[in-house]
PDB file of C-alpha atoms and ligand atoms in Angstrom:
ATOM      1  CA  MET A   1     124.140  30.773 -25.805  1.00  0.00           C
ATOM      2  CA  LYS A   2     121.255  29.335 -28.384  1.00  0.00           C
ATOM      3  CA  GLN A   3     118.410  28.742 -26.398  1.00  0.00           C
ATOM      4  CA  ALA A   4     116.266  25.345 -27.349  1.00  0.00           C
ATOM      5  CA  GLU A   5     112.837  25.602 -29.115  1.00  0.00           C
ATOM      6  CA  PRO A   6     110.211  24.948 -26.840  1.00  0.00           C
ATOM      7  CA  ILE A   7     109.033  21.741 -28.075  1.00  0.00           C
ATOM      8  CA  SER A   8     105.043  20.815 -27.320  1.00  0.00           C
ATOM      9  CA  LYS A   9     104.472  17.643 -25.190  1.00  0.00           C
ATOM     10  CA  ASP A  10     102.510  16.134 -27.749  1.00  0.00           C
ATOM     11  CA  ARG A  11     105.846  15.960 -30.241  1.00  0.00           C
ATOM     12  CA  VAL A  12     107.548  13.662 -27.983  1.00  0.00           C
ATOM     13  CA  PRO A  13     109.819  12.543 -30.818  1.00  0.00           C
ATOM     14  CA  PHE A  14     110.081   8.679 -29.779  1.00  0.00           C
ATOM     15  CA  ASN A  15     107.736   5.945 -28.782  1.00  0.00           C
ATOM     16  CA  TYR A  16     110.233   3.843 -26.692  1.00  0.00           C
ATOM     17  CA  ASN A  17     111.718   4.767 -23.214  1.00  0.00           C
ATOM     18  CA  LEU A  18     114.833   6.449 -22.633  1.00  0.00           C
ATOM     19  CA  VAL A  19     117.497   4.887 -20.199  1.00  0.00           C
ATOM     20  CA  LEU A  20     119.979   6.870 -18.782  1.00  0.00           C
ATOM     21  CA  ILE A  21     122.873   5.047 -17.201  1.00  0.00           C
ATOM     22  CA  GLY A  22     126.316   6.206 -15.968  1.00  0.00           C
ATOM     23  CA  PHE A  23     128.423   6.705 -12.866  1.00  0.00           C
ATOM     24  CA  MET A  24     127.245   8.552 -10.007  1.00  0.00           C
ATOM     25  CA  GLY A  25     127.244  12.322 -10.447  1.00  0.00           C
ATOM     26  CA  ALA A  26     127.182  11.823 -14.420  1.00  0.00           C
ATOM     27  CA  GLY A  27     123.903  13.899 -14.583  1.00  0.00           C
ATOM     28  CA  LYS A  28     121.265  11.731 -15.300  1.00  0.00           C
ATOM     29  CA  SER A  29     118.907  13.167 -12.867  1.00  0.00           C
ATOM     30  CA  THR A  30     119.567  16.723 -14.787  1.00  0.00           C
ATOM     31  CA  VAL A  31     119.131  15.125 -18.110  1.00  0.00           C
ATOM     32  CA  SER A  32     116.055  13.600 -16.986  1.00  0.00           C
ATOM     33  CA  ASP A  33     114.636  16.907 -15.676  1.00  0.00           C
ATOM     34  CA  TYR A  34     115.503  18.618 -18.873  1.00  0.00           C
ATOM     35  CA  PHE A  35     113.596  16.043 -20.978  1.00  0.00           C
ATOM     36  CA  HIS A  36     110.702  16.237 -18.455  1.00  0.00           C
ATOM     37  CA  THR A  37     110.664  20.080 -19.044  1.00  0.00           C
ATOM     38  CA  GLN A  38     111.329  19.856 -23.113  1.00  0.00           C
ATOM     39  CA  PHE A  39     108.793  17.079 -23.825  1.00  0.00           C
ATOM     40  CA  GLY A  40     106.728  16.408 -20.581  1.00  0.00           C
ATOM     41  CA  MET A  41     108.075  12.992 -20.337  1.00  0.00           C
ATOM     42  CA  GLU A  42     107.766  11.243 -16.982  1.00  0.00           C
ATOM     43  CA  VAL A  43     110.820  10.618 -15.073  1.00  0.00           C
ATOM     44  CA  ILE A  44     111.196   7.393 -13.308  1.00  0.00           C
ATOM     45  CA  GLU A  45     113.930   8.189 -10.775  1.00  0.00           C
ATOM     46  CA  MET A  46     115.034   4.919  -9.645  1.00  0.00           C
ATOM     47  CA  ASP A  47     116.638   5.614  -6.657  1.00  0.00           C
ATOM     48  CA  GLN A  48     114.059   8.048  -5.265  1.00  0.00           C
ATOM     49  CA  ILE A  49     110.977   5.679  -6.132  1.00  0.00           C
ATOM     50  CA  ILE A  50     113.160   2.664  -4.287  1.00  0.00           C
ATOM     51  CA  ALA A  51     113.694   5.017  -1.443  1.00  0.00           C
ATOM     52  CA  GLU A  52     109.848   5.909  -1.258  1.00  0.00           C
ATOM     53  CA  ARG A  53     108.604   2.334  -1.276  1.00  0.00           C
ATOM     54  CA  GLU A  54     111.005   1.242   1.212  1.00  0.00           C
ATOM     55  CA  ASP A  55     110.361   4.315   3.104  1.00  0.00           C
ATOM     56  CA  MET A  56     113.794   4.744   4.145  1.00  0.00           C
ATOM     57  CA  SER A  57     117.101   6.459   2.521  1.00  0.00           C
ATOM     58  CA  ILE A  58     119.223   4.466  -0.042  1.00  0.00           C
ATOM     59  CA  SER A  59     121.833   4.658   2.749  1.00  0.00           C
ATOM     60  CA  ASP A  60     119.556   3.222   5.385  1.00  0.00           C
ATOM     61  CA  ILE A  61     118.557   0.460   2.629  1.00  0.00           C
ATOM     62  CA  PHE A  62     122.047  -0.392   2.134  1.00  0.00           C
ATOM     63  CA  GLU A  63     123.014  -0.390   5.953  1.00  0.00           C
ATOM     64  CA  THR A  64     120.011  -2.221   7.323  1.00  0.00           C
ATOM     65  CA  ARG A  65     118.916  -4.544   4.381  1.00  0.00           C
ATOM     66  CA  GLY A  66     122.352  -4.958   2.476  1.00  0.00           C
ATOM     67  CA  GLU A  67     123.338  -3.933  -0.838  1.00  0.00           C
ATOM     68  CA  GLU A  68     122.148  -7.150  -2.551  1.00  0.00           C
ATOM     69  CA  TYR A  69     118.597  -6.488  -1.352  1.00  0.00           C
ATOM     70  CA  PHE A  70     118.931  -2.730  -3.053  1.00  0.00           C
ATOM     71  CA  ARG A  71     120.279  -4.216  -6.173  1.00  0.00           C
ATOM     72  CA  ASP A  72     117.094  -6.712  -6.278  1.00  0.00           C
ATOM     73  CA  CYS A  73     114.748  -3.517  -5.927  1.00  0.00           C
ATOM     74  CA  GLU A  74     116.403  -1.942  -8.850  1.00  0.00           C
ATOM     75  CA  THR A  75     115.963  -5.055 -10.819  1.00  0.00           C
ATOM     76  CA  ALA A  76     112.232  -5.262 -10.099  1.00  0.00           C
ATOM     77  CA  LEU A  77     111.488  -1.828 -10.738  1.00  0.00           C
ATOM     78  CA  LEU A  78     113.393  -2.402 -14.125  1.00  0.00           C
ATOM     79  CA  ILE A  79     110.753  -5.118 -14.878  1.00  0.00           C
ATOM     80  CA  GLU A  80     108.060  -3.033 -13.980  1.00  0.00           C
ATOM     81  CA  MET A  81     108.742  -0.413 -16.165  1.00  0.00           C
ATOM     82  CA  GLN A  82     108.437  -2.679 -19.380  1.00  0.00           C
ATOM     83  CA  ALA A  83     104.799  -2.023 -19.322  1.00  0.00           C
ATOM     84  CA  ARG A  84     105.369   1.899 -19.560  1.00  0.00           C
ATOM     85  CA  LYS A  85     106.131   3.688 -22.838  1.00  0.00           C
ATOM     86  CA  ASN A  86     107.755   7.398 -23.354  1.00  0.00           C
ATOM     87  CA  VAL A  87     109.230   7.636 -19.639  1.00  0.00           C
ATOM     88  CA  ILE A  88     112.593   8.537 -19.265  1.00  0.00           C
ATOM     89  CA  ILE A  89     114.275   6.308 -16.868  1.00  0.00           C
ATOM     90  CA  SER A  90     117.218   7.602 -14.455  1.00  0.00           C
ATOM     91  CA  CYS A  91     118.981   4.558 -13.513  1.00  0.00           C
ATOM     92  CA  GLY A  92     121.362   4.486 -10.214  1.00  0.00           C
ATOM     93  CA  GLY A  93     124.823   3.892 -11.339  1.00  0.00           C
ATOM     94  CA  GLY A  94     125.053   0.489 -10.368  1.00  0.00           C
ATOM     95  CA  VAL A  95     122.250  -0.839 -12.385  1.00  0.00           C
ATOM     96  CA  PRO A  96     124.110  -1.777 -15.390  1.00  0.00           C
ATOM     97  CA  MET A  97     126.078  -4.138 -13.411  1.00  0.00           C
ATOM     98  CA  ARG A  98     123.560  -7.027 -13.881  1.00  0.00           C
ATOM     99  CA  GLU A  99     123.275  -8.752 -17.141  1.00  0.00           C
ATOM    100  CA  ARG A 100     119.644  -9.144 -16.615  1.00  0.00           C
ATOM    101  CA  ASN A 101     119.072  -5.347 -15.994  1.00  0.00           C
ATOM    102  CA  VAL A 102     120.658  -4.481 -19.139  1.00  0.00           C
ATOM    103  CA  ALA A 103     118.523  -6.998 -21.125  1.00  0.00           C
ATOM    104  CA  GLU A 104     115.207  -5.649 -19.180  1.00  0.00           C
ATOM    105  CA  MET A 105     116.372  -1.975 -20.383  1.00  0.00           C
ATOM    106  CA  LYS A 106     116.848  -2.960 -23.878  1.00  0.00           C
ATOM    107  CA  LYS A 107     113.407  -4.439 -24.232  1.00  0.00           C
ATOM    108  CA  ASN A 108     111.823  -1.109 -25.150  1.00  0.00           C
ATOM    109  CA  GLY A 109     114.429   1.352 -24.213  1.00  0.00           C
ATOM    110  CA  ARG A 110     117.282   2.926 -25.887  1.00  0.00           C
ATOM    111  CA  VAL A 111     120.157   3.094 -23.464  1.00  0.00           C
ATOM    112  CA  ILE A 112     122.228   6.351 -23.087  1.00  0.00           C
ATOM    113  CA  LEU A 113     125.627   6.351 -21.406  1.00  0.00           C
ATOM    114  CA  LEU A 114     126.536   9.805 -19.948  1.00  0.00           C
ATOM    115  CA  SER A 115     130.333   9.485 -19.477  1.00  0.00           C
ATOM    116  CA  VAL A 116     131.916  11.683 -16.731  1.00  0.00           C
ATOM    117  CA  GLU A 117     135.535  12.123 -15.408  1.00  0.00           C
ATOM    118  CA  PRO A 118     136.280  11.142 -11.985  1.00  0.00           C
ATOM    119  CA  GLU A 119     137.478  14.956 -11.147  1.00  0.00           C
ATOM    120  CA  THR A 120     134.099  16.037 -12.465  1.00  0.00           C
ATOM    121  CA  VAL A 121     132.002  13.331 -10.478  1.00  0.00           C
ATOM    122  CA  LEU A 122     134.119  14.636  -6.897  1.00  0.00           C
ATOM    123  CA  THR A 123     133.115  18.297  -7.742  1.00  0.00           C
ATOM    124  CA  ARG A 124     129.791  17.642  -8.513  1.00  0.00           C
ATOM    125  CA  LEU A 125     129.094  15.608  -5.468  1.00  0.00           C
ATOM    126  CA  GLU A 126     131.410  17.214  -2.914  1.00  0.00           C
ATOM    127  CA  ASP A 127     128.645  18.432  -0.653  1.00  0.00           C
ATOM    128  CA  ASP A 128     126.586  15.060  -0.896  1.00  0.00           C
ATOM    129  CA  HIS A 129     126.061  12.689   1.435  1.00  0.00           C
ATOM    130  CA  SER A 130     123.460  10.565  -0.059  1.00  0.00           C
ATOM    131  CA  ARG A 131     125.663   7.868  -1.740  1.00  0.00           C
ATOM    132  CA  PRO A 132     126.841   4.853   0.657  1.00  0.00           C
ATOM    133  CA  LEU A 133     129.389   3.838  -1.966  1.00  0.00           C
ATOM    134  CA  LEU A 134     131.189   7.338  -1.623  1.00  0.00           C
ATOM    135  CA  GLU A 135     130.956   8.183   1.847  1.00  0.00           C
ATOM    136  CA  ASN A 136     134.521   8.095   2.945  1.00  0.00           C
ATOM    137  CA  ASN A 137     135.830   7.633  -0.572  1.00  0.00           C
ATOM    138  CA  LYS A 138     135.570  10.822  -1.865  1.00  0.00           C
ATOM    139  CA  ASN A 139     139.006  10.678  -4.050  1.00  0.00           C
ATOM    140  CA  VAL A 140     140.212  10.655  -7.371  1.00  0.00           C
ATOM    141  CA  ASP A 141     141.764   7.300  -7.162  1.00  0.00           C
ATOM    142  CA  PHE A 142     138.638   5.474  -5.617  1.00  0.00           C
ATOM    143  CA  VAL A 143     136.350   7.041  -8.147  1.00  0.00           C
ATOM    144  CA  ARG A 144     138.463   6.167 -11.117  1.00  0.00           C
ATOM    145  CA  ALA A 145     139.207   2.568  -9.611  1.00  0.00           C
ATOM    146  CA  LEU A 146     135.347   1.995  -9.386  1.00  0.00           C
ATOM    147  CA  MET A 147     134.591   3.586 -12.814  1.00  0.00           C
ATOM    148  CA  GLU A 148     137.397   1.391 -14.426  1.00  0.00           C
ATOM    149  CA  LYS A 149     135.714  -1.447 -12.842  1.00  0.00           C
ATOM    150  CA  ARG A 150     132.303  -0.674 -14.344  1.00  0.00           C
ATOM    151  CA  ARG A 151     133.413   0.454 -17.540  1.00  0.00           C
ATOM    152  CA  ASP A 152     133.022  -2.569 -19.805  1.00  0.00           C
ATOM    153  CA  LYS A 153     129.531  -3.334 -18.866  1.00  0.00           C
ATOM    154  CA  TYR A 154     128.662   0.488 -18.985  1.00  0.00           C
ATOM    155  CA  GLU A 155     129.962   0.515 -22.828  1.00  0.00           C
ATOM    156  CA  ALA A 156     128.211  -2.490 -23.632  1.00  0.00           C
ATOM    157  CA  ALA A 157     125.020  -1.764 -22.390  1.00  0.00           C
ATOM    158  CA  ALA A 158     125.083   1.512 -24.169  1.00  0.00           C
ATOM    159  CA  ASP A 159     123.359   2.394 -27.526  1.00  0.00           C
ATOM    160  CA  ILE A 160     124.857   5.991 -27.826  1.00  0.00           C
ATOM    161  CA  ILE A 161     127.322   7.476 -25.315  1.00  0.00           C
ATOM    162  CA  VAL A 162     127.459  11.497 -24.722  1.00  0.00           C
ATOM    163  CA  ARG A 163     130.182  13.192 -22.812  1.00  0.00           C
ATOM    164  CA  THR A 164     129.373  15.321 -19.908  1.00  0.00           C
ATOM    165  CA  ASP A 165     132.261  16.948 -18.603  1.00  0.00           C
ATOM    166  CA  HIS A 166     132.250  21.043 -19.062  1.00  0.00           C
ATOM    167  CA  ARG A 167     129.038  21.148 -21.226  1.00  0.00           C
ATOM    168  CA  SER A 168     125.301  22.415 -20.377  1.00  0.00           C
ATOM    169  CA  VAL A 169     122.647  20.217 -20.035  1.00  0.00           C
ATOM    170  CA  GLN A 170     121.434  21.615 -23.393  1.00  0.00           C
ATOM    171  CA  GLU A 171     124.208  20.770 -25.303  1.00  0.00           C
ATOM    172  CA  ILE A 172     124.303  17.314 -24.035  1.00  0.00           C
ATOM    173  CA  CYS A 173     120.404  16.959 -24.677  1.00  0.00           C
ATOM    174  CA  GLU A 174     120.767  17.857 -28.172  1.00  0.00           C
ATOM    175  CA  GLU A 175     123.597  15.594 -28.705  1.00  0.00           C
ATOM    176  CA  ILE A 176     121.250  12.774 -27.290  1.00  0.00           C
ATOM    177  CA  LEU A 177     118.522  14.029 -29.623  1.00  0.00           C
ATOM    178  CA  SER A 178     120.751  14.150 -32.672  1.00  0.00           C
ATOM    179  CA  LYS A 179     122.085  10.421 -32.067  1.00  0.00           C
ATOM    180  CA  LEU A 180     118.561   9.235 -31.368  1.00  0.00           C
ATOM    181  CA  ARG A 181     117.211  10.715 -34.686  1.00  0.00           C
ATOM    182  CA  ALA A 182     120.375   9.037 -36.265  1.00  0.00           C
ATOM    183  CA  MET A 183     119.818   5.771 -35.042  1.00  0.00           C
ATOM    184  CA  ASP A 184     116.041   5.913 -35.927  1.00  0.00           C
ATOM    185  CA  GLY A 185     117.171   6.760 -39.533  1.00  0.00           C
ATOM    186  CA  GLU A 186     115.549   9.959 -39.524  1.00  0.00           C
ATOM    187  CA  SER A 187     118.564  12.276 -40.235  1.00  0.00           C
ATOM    188  CA  GLU A 188     118.100  15.802 -40.746  1.00  0.00           C
TER     189      GLU A 188
HETATM  190  C1  LIG B   1     124.973   3.785  -6.875  1.00  0.00           C
HETATM  191  C2  LIG B   1     124.409   4.835  -7.370  1.00  0.00           C
HETATM  192  C3  LIG B   1     123.353   5.574  -7.123  1.00  0.00           C
HETATM  193  C4  LIG B   1     122.665   4.968  -5.657  1.00  0.00           C
HETATM  194  C5  LIG B   1     123.307   3.809  -5.059  1.00  0.00           C
HETATM  195  C6  LIG B   1     124.430   2.910  -5.688  1.00  0.00           C
HETATM  196  C7  LIG B   1     125.687   2.995  -7.651  1.00  0.00           C
HETATM  197  O1  LIG B   1     122.521   6.116  -7.770  1.00  0.00           O
HETATM  198  O2  LIG B   1     121.959   3.815  -6.508  1.00  0.00           O
HETATM  199  O3  LIG B   1     123.938   4.888  -4.199  1.00  0.00           O
HETATM  200  O4  LIG B   1     126.357   1.859  -7.403  1.00  0.00           O
HETATM  201  O5  LIG B   1     126.474   3.503  -8.581  1.00  0.00           O
HETATM  202  P1  LIG B   1     123.062   7.457  -8.676  1.00  0.00           P
HETATM  203  O6  LIG B   1     123.588   6.531  -9.809  1.00  0.00           O
HETATM  204  O7  LIG B   1     121.787   8.096  -9.144  1.00  0.00           O
HETATM  205  O8  LIG B   1     123.933   8.496  -7.815  1.00  0.00           O
END
């Protein structure tokens, strides 16, 4: 397979934030890591930051403080990120469900929706136990139903949409870059 040209960190090709949205298991963290490696972009992994600040796992936050509290943490973090430039924000899967959150992401970021099929989610997260919404719900019917419930909001929030099933992270990121360039009017 063709290898990506290593790009030096001072050539980050955009001056806005990249905001990755999509269902659990869509590949947001993997894509973020790739952009970090290629461009030295700082990764804002929302779940990780919230868990660190609250000093407990996402599952424990859901259990002891409730989902609404967690959702408020997400909104606060997104607002905080408005002061940042050139970071890549890996959003938790539920973030675009709040209208306010979508407005915040769009202030200085391009929103990239990573799409994924339910079967792929289940394969990718087979051994994962960190997502409270999926614990005891790891079946195609549940995942498909939750995805369908979220689809309109995901798509409305997105500036670009990139499919991730059966593709390498390099292919996915090349498509993201080319769509961003097209959006920025720098067509090659
Ligand atoms: C959630 C997705 C998770 C995490 C939490 C809730 C959701 O993040 O924020 O478990 O509502 O879809 P990932 O999308 O990074 O798995």
